[in-house]
Short mmCIF file of C-alpha atoms in Angstrom, two decimals:
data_model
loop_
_atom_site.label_atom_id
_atom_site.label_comp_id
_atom_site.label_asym_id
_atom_site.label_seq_id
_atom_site.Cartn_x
_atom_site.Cartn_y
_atom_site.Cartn_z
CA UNK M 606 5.27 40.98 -25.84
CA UNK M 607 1.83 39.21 -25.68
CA UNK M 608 1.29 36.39 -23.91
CA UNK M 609 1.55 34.21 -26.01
CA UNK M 610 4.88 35.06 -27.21
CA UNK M 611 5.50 35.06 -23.34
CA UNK M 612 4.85 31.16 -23.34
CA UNK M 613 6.68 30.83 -27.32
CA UNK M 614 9.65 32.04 -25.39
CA UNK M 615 9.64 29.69 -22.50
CA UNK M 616 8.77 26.88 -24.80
CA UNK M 617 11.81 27.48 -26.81
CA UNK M 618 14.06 28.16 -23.84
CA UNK M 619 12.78 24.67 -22.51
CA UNK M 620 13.19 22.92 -26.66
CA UNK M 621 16.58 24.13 -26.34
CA UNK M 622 17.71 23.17 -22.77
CA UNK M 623 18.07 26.51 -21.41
CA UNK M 624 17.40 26.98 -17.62
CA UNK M 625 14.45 28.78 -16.59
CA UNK M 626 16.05 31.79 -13.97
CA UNK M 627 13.77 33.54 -11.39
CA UNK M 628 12.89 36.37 -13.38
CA UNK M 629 12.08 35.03 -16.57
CA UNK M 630 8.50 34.72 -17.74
CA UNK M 631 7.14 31.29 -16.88
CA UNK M 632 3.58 29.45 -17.01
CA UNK M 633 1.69 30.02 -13.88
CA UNK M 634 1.36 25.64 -13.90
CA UNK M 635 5.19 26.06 -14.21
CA UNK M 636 5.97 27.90 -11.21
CA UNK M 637 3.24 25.63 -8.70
CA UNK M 638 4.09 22.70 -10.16
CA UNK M 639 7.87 23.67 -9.00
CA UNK M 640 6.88 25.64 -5.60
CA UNK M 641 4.75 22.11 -4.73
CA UNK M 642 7.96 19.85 -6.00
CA UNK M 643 10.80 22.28 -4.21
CA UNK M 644 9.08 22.43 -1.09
CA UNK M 645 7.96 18.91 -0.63
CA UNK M 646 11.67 18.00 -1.64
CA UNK M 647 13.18 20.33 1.22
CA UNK M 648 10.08 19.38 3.56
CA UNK M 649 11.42 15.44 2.96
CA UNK M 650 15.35 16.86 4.20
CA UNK M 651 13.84 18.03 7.14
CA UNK M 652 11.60 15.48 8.11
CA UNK M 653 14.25 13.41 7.37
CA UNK M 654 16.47 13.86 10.07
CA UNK M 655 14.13 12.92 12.51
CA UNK M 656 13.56 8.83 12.27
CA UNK M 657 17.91 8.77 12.04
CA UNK M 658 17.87 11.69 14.78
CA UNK M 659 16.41 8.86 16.86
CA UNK M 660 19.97 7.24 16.81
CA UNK M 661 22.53 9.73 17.49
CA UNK M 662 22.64 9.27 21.37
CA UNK M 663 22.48 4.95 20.78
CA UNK M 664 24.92 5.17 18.07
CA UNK M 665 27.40 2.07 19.17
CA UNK M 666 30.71 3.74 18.60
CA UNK M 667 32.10 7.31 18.37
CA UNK M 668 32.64 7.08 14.70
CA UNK M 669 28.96 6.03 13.86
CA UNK M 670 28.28 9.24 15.75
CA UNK M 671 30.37 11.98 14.45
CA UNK M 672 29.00 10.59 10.43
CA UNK M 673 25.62 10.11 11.50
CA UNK M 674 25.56 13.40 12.63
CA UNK M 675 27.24 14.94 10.05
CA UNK M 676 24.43 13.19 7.93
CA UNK M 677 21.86 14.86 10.09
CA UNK M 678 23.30 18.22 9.41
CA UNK M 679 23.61 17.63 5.72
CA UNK M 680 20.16 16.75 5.59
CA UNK M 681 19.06 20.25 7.52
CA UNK M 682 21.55 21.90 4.87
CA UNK M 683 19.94 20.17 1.86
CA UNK M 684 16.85 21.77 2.74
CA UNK M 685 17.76 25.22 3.06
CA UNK M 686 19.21 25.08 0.25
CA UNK M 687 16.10 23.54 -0.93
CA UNK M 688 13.38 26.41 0.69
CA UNK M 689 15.76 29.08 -0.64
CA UNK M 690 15.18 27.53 -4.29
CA UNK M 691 11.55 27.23 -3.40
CA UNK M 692 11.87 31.37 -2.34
CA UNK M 693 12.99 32.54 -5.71
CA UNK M 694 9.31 31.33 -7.07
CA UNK M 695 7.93 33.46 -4.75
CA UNK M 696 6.29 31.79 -2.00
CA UNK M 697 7.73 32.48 1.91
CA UNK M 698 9.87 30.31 4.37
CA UNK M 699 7.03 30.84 6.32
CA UNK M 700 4.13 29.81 3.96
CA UNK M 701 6.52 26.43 3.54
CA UNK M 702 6.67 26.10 6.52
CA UNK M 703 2.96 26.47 7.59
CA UNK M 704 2.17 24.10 4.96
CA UNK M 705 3.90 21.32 6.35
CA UNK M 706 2.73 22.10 9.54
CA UNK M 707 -1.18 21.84 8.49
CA UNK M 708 -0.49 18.90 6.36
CA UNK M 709 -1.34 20.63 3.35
CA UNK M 710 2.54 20.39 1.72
CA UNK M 711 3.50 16.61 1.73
CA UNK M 712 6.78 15.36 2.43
CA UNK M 713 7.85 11.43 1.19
CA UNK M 714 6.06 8.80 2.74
CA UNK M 715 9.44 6.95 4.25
CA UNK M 716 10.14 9.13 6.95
CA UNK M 717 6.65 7.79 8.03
CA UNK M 718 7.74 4.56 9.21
CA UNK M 719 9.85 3.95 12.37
CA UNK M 720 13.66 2.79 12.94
CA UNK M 721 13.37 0.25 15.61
CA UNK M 722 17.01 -0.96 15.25
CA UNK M 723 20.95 0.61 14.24
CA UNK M 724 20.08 -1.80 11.66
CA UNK M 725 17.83 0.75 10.14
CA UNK M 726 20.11 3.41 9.85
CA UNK M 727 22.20 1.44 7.56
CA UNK M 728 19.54 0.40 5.35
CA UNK M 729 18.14 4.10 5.22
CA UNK M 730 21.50 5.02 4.13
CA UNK M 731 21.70 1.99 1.83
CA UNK M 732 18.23 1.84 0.31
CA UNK M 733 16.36 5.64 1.07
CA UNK M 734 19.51 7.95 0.29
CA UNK M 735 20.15 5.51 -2.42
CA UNK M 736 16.50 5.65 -3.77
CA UNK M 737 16.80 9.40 -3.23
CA UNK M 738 19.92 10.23 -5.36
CA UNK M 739 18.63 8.08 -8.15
CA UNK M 740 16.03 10.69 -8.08
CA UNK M 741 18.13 13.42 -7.41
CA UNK M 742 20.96 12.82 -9.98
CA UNK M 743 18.45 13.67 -12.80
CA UNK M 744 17.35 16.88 -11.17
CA UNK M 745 20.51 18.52 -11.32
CA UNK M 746 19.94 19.10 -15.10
CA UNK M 747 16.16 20.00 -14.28
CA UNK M 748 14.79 23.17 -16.07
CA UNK M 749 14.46 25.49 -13.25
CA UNK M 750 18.03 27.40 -12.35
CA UNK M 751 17.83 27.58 -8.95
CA UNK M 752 16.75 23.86 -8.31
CA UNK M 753 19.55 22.68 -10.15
CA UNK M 754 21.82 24.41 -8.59
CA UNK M 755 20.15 23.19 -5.63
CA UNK M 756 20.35 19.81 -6.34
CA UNK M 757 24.20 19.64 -8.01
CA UNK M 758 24.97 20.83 -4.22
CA UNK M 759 22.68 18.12 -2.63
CA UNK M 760 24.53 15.24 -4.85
CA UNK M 761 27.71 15.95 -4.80
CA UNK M 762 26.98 15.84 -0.75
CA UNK M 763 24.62 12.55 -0.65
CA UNK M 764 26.84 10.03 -1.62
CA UNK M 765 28.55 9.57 1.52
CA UNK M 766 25.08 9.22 2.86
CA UNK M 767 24.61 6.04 0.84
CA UNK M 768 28.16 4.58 1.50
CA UNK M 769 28.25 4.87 5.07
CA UNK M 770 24.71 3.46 4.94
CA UNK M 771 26.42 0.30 2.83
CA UNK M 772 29.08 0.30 5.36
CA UNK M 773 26.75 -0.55 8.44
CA UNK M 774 24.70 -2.80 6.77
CA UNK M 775 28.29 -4.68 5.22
CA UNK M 776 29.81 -4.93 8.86
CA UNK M 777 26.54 -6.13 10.10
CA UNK M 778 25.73 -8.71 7.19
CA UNK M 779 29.48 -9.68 8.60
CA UNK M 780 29.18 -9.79 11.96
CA UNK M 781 27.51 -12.63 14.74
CA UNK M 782 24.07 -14.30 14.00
CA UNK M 783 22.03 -11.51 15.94
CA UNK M 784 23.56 -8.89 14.10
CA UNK M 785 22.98 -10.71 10.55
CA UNK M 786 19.32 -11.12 11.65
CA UNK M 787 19.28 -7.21 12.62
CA UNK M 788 20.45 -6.33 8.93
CA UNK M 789 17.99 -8.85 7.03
CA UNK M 790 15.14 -7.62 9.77
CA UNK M 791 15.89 -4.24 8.82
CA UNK M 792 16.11 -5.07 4.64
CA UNK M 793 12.90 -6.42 4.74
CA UNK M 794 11.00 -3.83 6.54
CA UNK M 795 12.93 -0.81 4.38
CA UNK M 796 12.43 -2.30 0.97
CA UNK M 797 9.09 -1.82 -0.46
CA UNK M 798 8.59 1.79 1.11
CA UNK M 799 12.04 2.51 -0.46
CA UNK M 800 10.74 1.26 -3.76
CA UNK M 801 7.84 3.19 -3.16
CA UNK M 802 9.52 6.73 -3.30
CA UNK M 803 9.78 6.93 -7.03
CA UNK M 804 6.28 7.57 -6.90
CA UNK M 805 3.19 5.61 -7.90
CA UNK M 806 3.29 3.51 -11.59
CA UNK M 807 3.52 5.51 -14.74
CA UNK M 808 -0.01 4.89 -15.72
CA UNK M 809 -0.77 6.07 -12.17
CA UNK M 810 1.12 9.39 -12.17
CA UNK M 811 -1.11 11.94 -14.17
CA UNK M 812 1.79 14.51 -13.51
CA UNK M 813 4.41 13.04 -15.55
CA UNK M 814 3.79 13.92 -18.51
CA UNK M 815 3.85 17.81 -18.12
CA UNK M 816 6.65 17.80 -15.91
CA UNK M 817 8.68 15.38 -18.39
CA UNK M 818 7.12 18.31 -21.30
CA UNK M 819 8.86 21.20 -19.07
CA UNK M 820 12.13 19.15 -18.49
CA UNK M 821 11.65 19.08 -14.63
CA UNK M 822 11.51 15.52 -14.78
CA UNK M 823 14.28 13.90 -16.70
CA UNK M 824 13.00 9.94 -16.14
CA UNK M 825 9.67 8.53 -15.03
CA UNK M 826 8.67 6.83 -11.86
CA UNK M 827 8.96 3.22 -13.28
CA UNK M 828 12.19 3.94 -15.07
CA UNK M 829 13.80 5.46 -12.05
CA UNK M 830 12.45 2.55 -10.02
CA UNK M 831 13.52 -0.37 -12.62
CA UNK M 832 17.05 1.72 -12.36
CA UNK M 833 17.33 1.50 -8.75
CA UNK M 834 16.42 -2.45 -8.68
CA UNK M 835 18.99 -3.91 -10.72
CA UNK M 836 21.43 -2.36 -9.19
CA UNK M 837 20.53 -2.57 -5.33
CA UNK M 838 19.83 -6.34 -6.02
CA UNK M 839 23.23 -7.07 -6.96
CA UNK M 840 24.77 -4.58 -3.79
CA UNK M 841 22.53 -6.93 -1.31
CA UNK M 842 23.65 -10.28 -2.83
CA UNK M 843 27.42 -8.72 -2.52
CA UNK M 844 26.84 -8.82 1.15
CA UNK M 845 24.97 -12.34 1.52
CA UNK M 846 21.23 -10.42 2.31
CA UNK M 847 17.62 -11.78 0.14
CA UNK M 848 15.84 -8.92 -0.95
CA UNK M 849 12.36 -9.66 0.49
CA UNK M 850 9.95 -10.17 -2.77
CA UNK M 851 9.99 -13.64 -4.00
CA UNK M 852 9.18 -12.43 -7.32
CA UNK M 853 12.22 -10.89 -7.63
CA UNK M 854 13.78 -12.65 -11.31
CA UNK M 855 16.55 -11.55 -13.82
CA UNK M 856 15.05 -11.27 -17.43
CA UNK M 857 17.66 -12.11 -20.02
CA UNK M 858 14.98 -10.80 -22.47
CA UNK M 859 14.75 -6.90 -20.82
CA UNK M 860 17.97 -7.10 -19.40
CA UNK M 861 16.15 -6.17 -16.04
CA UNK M 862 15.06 -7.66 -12.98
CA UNK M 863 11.10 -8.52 -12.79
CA UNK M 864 10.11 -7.67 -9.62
CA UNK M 865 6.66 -8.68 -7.80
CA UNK M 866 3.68 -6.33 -7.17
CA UNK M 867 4.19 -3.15 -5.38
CA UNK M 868 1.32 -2.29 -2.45
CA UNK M 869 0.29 0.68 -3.53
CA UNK M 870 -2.87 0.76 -1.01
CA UNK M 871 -0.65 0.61 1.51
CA UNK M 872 1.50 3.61 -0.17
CA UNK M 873 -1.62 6.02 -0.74
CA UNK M 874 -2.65 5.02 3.10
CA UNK M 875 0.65 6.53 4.56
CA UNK M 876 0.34 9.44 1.97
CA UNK M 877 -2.91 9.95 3.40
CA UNK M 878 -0.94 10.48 6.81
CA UNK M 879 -2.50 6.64 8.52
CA UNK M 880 1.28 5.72 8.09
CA UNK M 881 2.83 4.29 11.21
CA UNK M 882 4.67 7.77 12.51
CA UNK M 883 2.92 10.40 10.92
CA UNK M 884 1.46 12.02 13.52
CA UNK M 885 4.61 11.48 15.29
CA UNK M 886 6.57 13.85 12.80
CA UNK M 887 4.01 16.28 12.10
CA UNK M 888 3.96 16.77 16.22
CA UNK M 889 7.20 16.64 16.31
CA UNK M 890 8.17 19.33 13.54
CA UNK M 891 5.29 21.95 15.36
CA UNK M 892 6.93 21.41 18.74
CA UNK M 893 9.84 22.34 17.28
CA UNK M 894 8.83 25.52 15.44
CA UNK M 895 6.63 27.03 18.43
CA UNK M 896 9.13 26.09 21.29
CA UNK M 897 11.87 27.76 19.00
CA UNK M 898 9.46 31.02 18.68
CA UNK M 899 11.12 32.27 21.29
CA UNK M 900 14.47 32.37 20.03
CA UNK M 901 13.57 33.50 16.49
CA UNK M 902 11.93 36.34 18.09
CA UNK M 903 15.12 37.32 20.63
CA UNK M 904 17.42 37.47 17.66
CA UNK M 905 15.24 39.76 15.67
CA UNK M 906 14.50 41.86 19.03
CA UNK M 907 18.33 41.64 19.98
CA UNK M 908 19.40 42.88 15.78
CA UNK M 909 16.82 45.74 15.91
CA UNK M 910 18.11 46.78 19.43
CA UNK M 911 21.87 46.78 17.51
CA UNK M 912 20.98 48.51 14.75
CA UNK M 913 19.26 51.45 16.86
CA UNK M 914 22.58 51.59 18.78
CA UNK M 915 24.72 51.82 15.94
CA UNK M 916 22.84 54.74 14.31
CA UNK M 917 22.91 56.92 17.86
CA UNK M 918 26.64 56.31 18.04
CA UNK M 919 26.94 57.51 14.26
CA UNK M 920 24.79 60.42 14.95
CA UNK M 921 26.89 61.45 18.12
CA UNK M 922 29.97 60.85 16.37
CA UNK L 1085 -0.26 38.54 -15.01
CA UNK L 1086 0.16 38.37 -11.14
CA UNK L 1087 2.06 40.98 -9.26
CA UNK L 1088 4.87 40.44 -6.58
CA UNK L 1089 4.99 42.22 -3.19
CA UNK L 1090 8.42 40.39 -1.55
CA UNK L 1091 11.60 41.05 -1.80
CA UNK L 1092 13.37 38.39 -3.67
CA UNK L 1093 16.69 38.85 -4.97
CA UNK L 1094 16.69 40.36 -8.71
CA UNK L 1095 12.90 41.66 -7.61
CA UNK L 1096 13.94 44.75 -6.02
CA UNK L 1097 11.64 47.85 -6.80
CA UNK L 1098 9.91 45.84 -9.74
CA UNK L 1099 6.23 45.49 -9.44
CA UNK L 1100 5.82 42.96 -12.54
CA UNK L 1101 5.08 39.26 -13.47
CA UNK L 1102 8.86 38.15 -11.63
CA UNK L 1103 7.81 36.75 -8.77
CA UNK L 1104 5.24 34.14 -7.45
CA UNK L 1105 1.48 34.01 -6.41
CA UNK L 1106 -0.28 36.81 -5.05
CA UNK L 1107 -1.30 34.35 -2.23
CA UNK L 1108 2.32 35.91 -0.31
CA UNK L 1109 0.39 39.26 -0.15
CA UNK L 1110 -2.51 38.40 2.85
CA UNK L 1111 0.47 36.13 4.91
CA UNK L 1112 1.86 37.87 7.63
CA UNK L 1113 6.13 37.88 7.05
CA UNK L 1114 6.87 40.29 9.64
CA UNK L 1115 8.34 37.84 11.90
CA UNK L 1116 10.31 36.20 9.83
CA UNK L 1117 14.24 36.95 9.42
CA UNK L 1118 15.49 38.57 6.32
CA UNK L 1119 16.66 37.38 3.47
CA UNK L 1120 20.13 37.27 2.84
CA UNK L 1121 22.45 35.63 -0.65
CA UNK L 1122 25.38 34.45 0.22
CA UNK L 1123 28.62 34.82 -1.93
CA UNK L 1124 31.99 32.64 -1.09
CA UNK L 1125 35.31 33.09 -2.17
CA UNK L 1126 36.50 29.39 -2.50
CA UNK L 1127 39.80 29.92 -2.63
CA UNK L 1128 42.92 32.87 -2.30
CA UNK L 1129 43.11 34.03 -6.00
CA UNK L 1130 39.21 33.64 -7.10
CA UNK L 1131 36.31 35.44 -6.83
CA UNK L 1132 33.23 35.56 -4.89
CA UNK L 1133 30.74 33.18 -6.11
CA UNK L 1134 26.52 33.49 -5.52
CA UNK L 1135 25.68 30.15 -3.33
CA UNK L 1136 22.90 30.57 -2.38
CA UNK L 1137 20.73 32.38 0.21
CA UNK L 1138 19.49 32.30 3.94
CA UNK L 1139 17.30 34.18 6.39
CA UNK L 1140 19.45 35.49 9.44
CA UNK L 1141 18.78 38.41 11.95
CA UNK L 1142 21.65 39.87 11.15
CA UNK L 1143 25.03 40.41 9.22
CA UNK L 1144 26.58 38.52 12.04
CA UNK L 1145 24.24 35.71 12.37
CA UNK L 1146 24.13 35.74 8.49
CA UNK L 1147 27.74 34.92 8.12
CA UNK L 1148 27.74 32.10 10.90
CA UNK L 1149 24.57 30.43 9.11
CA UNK L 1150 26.42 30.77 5.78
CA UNK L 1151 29.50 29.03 7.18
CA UNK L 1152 26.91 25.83 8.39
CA UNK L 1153 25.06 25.80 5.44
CA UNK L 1154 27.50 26.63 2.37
CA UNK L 1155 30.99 25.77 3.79
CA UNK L 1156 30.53 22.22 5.37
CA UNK L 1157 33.18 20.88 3.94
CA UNK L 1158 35.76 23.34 3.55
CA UNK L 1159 33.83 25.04 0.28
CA UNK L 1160 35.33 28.44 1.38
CA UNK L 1161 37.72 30.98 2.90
CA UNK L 1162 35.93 33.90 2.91
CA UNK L 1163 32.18 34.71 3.01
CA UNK L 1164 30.24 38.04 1.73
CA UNK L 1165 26.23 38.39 2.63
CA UNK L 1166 24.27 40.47 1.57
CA UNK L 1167 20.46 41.35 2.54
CA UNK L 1168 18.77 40.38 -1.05
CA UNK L 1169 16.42 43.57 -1.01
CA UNK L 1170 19.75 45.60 -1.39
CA UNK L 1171 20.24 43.62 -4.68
CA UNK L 1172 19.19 45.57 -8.06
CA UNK L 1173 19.38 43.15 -11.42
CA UNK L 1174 18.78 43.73 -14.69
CA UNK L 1175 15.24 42.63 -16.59
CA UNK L 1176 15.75 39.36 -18.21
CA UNK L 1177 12.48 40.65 -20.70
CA UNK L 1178 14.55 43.56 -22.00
CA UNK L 1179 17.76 41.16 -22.71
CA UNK L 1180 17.67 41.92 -26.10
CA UNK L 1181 18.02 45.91 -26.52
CA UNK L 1182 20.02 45.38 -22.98
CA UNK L 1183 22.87 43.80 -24.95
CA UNK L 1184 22.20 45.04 -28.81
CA UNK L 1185 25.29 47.43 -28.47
CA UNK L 1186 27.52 44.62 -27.95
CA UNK L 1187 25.82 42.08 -30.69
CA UNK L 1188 27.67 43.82 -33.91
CA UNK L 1189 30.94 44.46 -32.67
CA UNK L 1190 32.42 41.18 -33.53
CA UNK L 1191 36.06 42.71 -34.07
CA UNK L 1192 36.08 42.98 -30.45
CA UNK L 1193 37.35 39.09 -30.60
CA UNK L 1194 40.84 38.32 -31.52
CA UNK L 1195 39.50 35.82 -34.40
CA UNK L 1196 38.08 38.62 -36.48
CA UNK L 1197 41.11 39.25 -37.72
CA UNK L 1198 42.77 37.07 -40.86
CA UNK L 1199 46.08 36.56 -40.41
CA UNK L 1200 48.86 34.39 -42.34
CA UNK L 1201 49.28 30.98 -40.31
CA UNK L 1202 53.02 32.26 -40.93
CA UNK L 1203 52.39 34.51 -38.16
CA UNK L 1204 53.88 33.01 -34.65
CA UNK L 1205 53.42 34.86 -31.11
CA UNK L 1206 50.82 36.68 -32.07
#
């Protein structure tokens, strides 16, 4: 085969919605454009668990710690599975991982900004992992096998995320004055970055178009967004909290909700790494990987030293 | 064309366009734990299903990470791993002569045969 039937191949494999597998021939575009989407994705999971990792210890009941940790640990298993997809394209934990740590791999802006109050780990729950399975849903029909696979895992495991979010934020929006305040306080400080994660406007997002073409992406960024306003509007009015944009308007015409203009200086800024806690993570995640050097190293030492001892006792035997 | 140095699983022994960017070849992976795919059994009765894969040290360590990663909530009751270099697979470019002998053999199905619709328990 040339290559051209090489690409005539994967073009009708993609026409006729059948997954792209490892091995298969792909476009060279096809493969970074996934390795940079699958790691960033699984770089985001990890990331992740650090501005909610904040709260285990100040959780205020046993309850709210045994799910937010159990959240924490989903999150760390969402992106293995993640990497592992990212592995099959041929790039190394490692490489991943050195990525992030240089700042060359992104990971979404969010986990940039800080959680000053247990109000915030409701509306993360509420707002991000909602905003993220939105995303996500789509993905588990996305082109490439092993991300799929991925992400049917990392669905059917997320929506707990997003109910116990609801949950806090409900028996907050409930509760005394102070703790109403602490859930409206934490609404308006998590909804515009949670907006934000779809990604910048259409007309903004030179990417889409391929990515749409090679049926990674099933939706764009403004139809994802749109998706997740109308119906997070109506969950915050169900428990008596004002989503913070005064611009915010049902339009009988679209059948949508008009909402006001998004900041997107202040969205390129944090993606830029000036956001509020990037530095913070980025230290954060090294410390992490060269203080746990260490250990990597003692369990490779410690198999080697297992192995040799197994093969003398065979040979004696 | 690029060319593939790792060991990924289905890339055993193949030297051809299967796996990812040459940029793999000048980073340094000696450190880092094997690779290992995971297959659970999700129940008595049923097979052992791929899930996924993980790096571990070691058979032992690759079990326990497989029980954290792919069995959080009760996904399976019994684990096989399996380092992925030890994996062989077939090449998905020779599919077609690969499974020729079994394209024009369609009396191998039960609904190549016409039968009267008289004809019960059969």
């Amino acid at each position: 085969m040339t290559v051209h039937s090489f690409q005539e191949h994967f073009d009708e494999k993609i026409d006729n919605e059948v997954s792209i597998e490892p091995r298969d021939w792909m476009p060279d575009d096809y493969r970074k454009t996934l390795i940079r989407q699958i790691s960033q994705h699984a770089h985001s999971e990890i990331v992740g668990m650090l501005p909610e990792g904040n709260w285990i210890t100040r959780a205020p009941s046993l309850r709210r710690k045994a799910v937010l940790l159990a959240k924490v640990q989903d999150e760390g298993g969402h992106g293995l599975y993640l990497y592992s997809a990212a592995e099959t394209l041929g790039i190394t934990r490692d490489e991943m991982i050195e990525q992030l740590h240089s700042g060359k791999a992104k990971y979404s802006s969010i986990f940039n900004y800080p959680t000053l109050t247990w109000a915030d780990m409701g509306a993360i729950g509420w707002l991000v992992d909602g905003a993220a399975i939105m995303n996500q849903v789509p993905l588990c029909r996305t082109s490439y096998g092993p991300y799929a696979r991925a992400m049917v895992r990392v669905c059917k495991e997320e929506s707990f995320h997003q109910r116990q979010g609801f949950e806090i934020m409900m028996t907050l929006a409930n509760g005394t004055d102070v703790q109403k305040k602490l859930a409206q306080d934490a609404l308006n400080r998590w909804w515009w970055p949670s907006i934000m994660m779809f990604g910048p406007p259409d007309d903004d997002s030179p990417n889409t178009a391929q990515s749409m073409r090679w049926r990674i992406k099933r939706f764009t960024n403004d139809e994802l967004r749109q998706k997740f306003i109308d119906v997070t509007v109506e969950q915050a009015k169900l428990i008596g909290l004002t989503v913070p944009d005064p611009d915010l308007k049902w339009n009988e015409e679209t059948g949508h909700y008009d909402y006001g203009k998004i900041n997107w200086d202040e969205f390129w800024n944090v993606v830029k790494g000036n956001g509020p806690c990037n530095k913070e993570r980025l230290e954060t995640r090294r410390k992490a990987w060269e203080e746990g050097k260490w250990v990597r190293d003692a369990a490779l030492a410690y198999a080697e030293k297992r192995k040799a001892r197994k093969e003398k006792a065979t040979l004696a035997a | 064309m690029q060319l593939i140095n790792k060991n990924l699983y289905g890339d055993y022994g193949d030297k051809e366009q299967a796996g990812g960017s040459n940029d793999g070849a000048k980073h340094n992976t000696a450190s880092e734990w094997p690779l290992w795919e995971v297959f659970i059994r999700s129940k008595a009765g049923l097979d052992h299903k791929h899930a996924g894969s993980l790096h571990a040290a070691d058979a032992e360590m690759a079990i326990e990470n497989a029980r954290d990663v792919y069995t959080r909530r009760m996904e399976g009751v019994s684990i096989w791993v399996v380092e992925s270099r030890y994996i062989h697979a077939s090449d998905p470019g020779e599919s077609a002569s690969m499974y020729e002998p079994a394209n024009d053999k369609i009396y191998r199905h039960p609904t190549f045969y016409d039968l009267p619709d008289e004809l019960k328990h059969m």
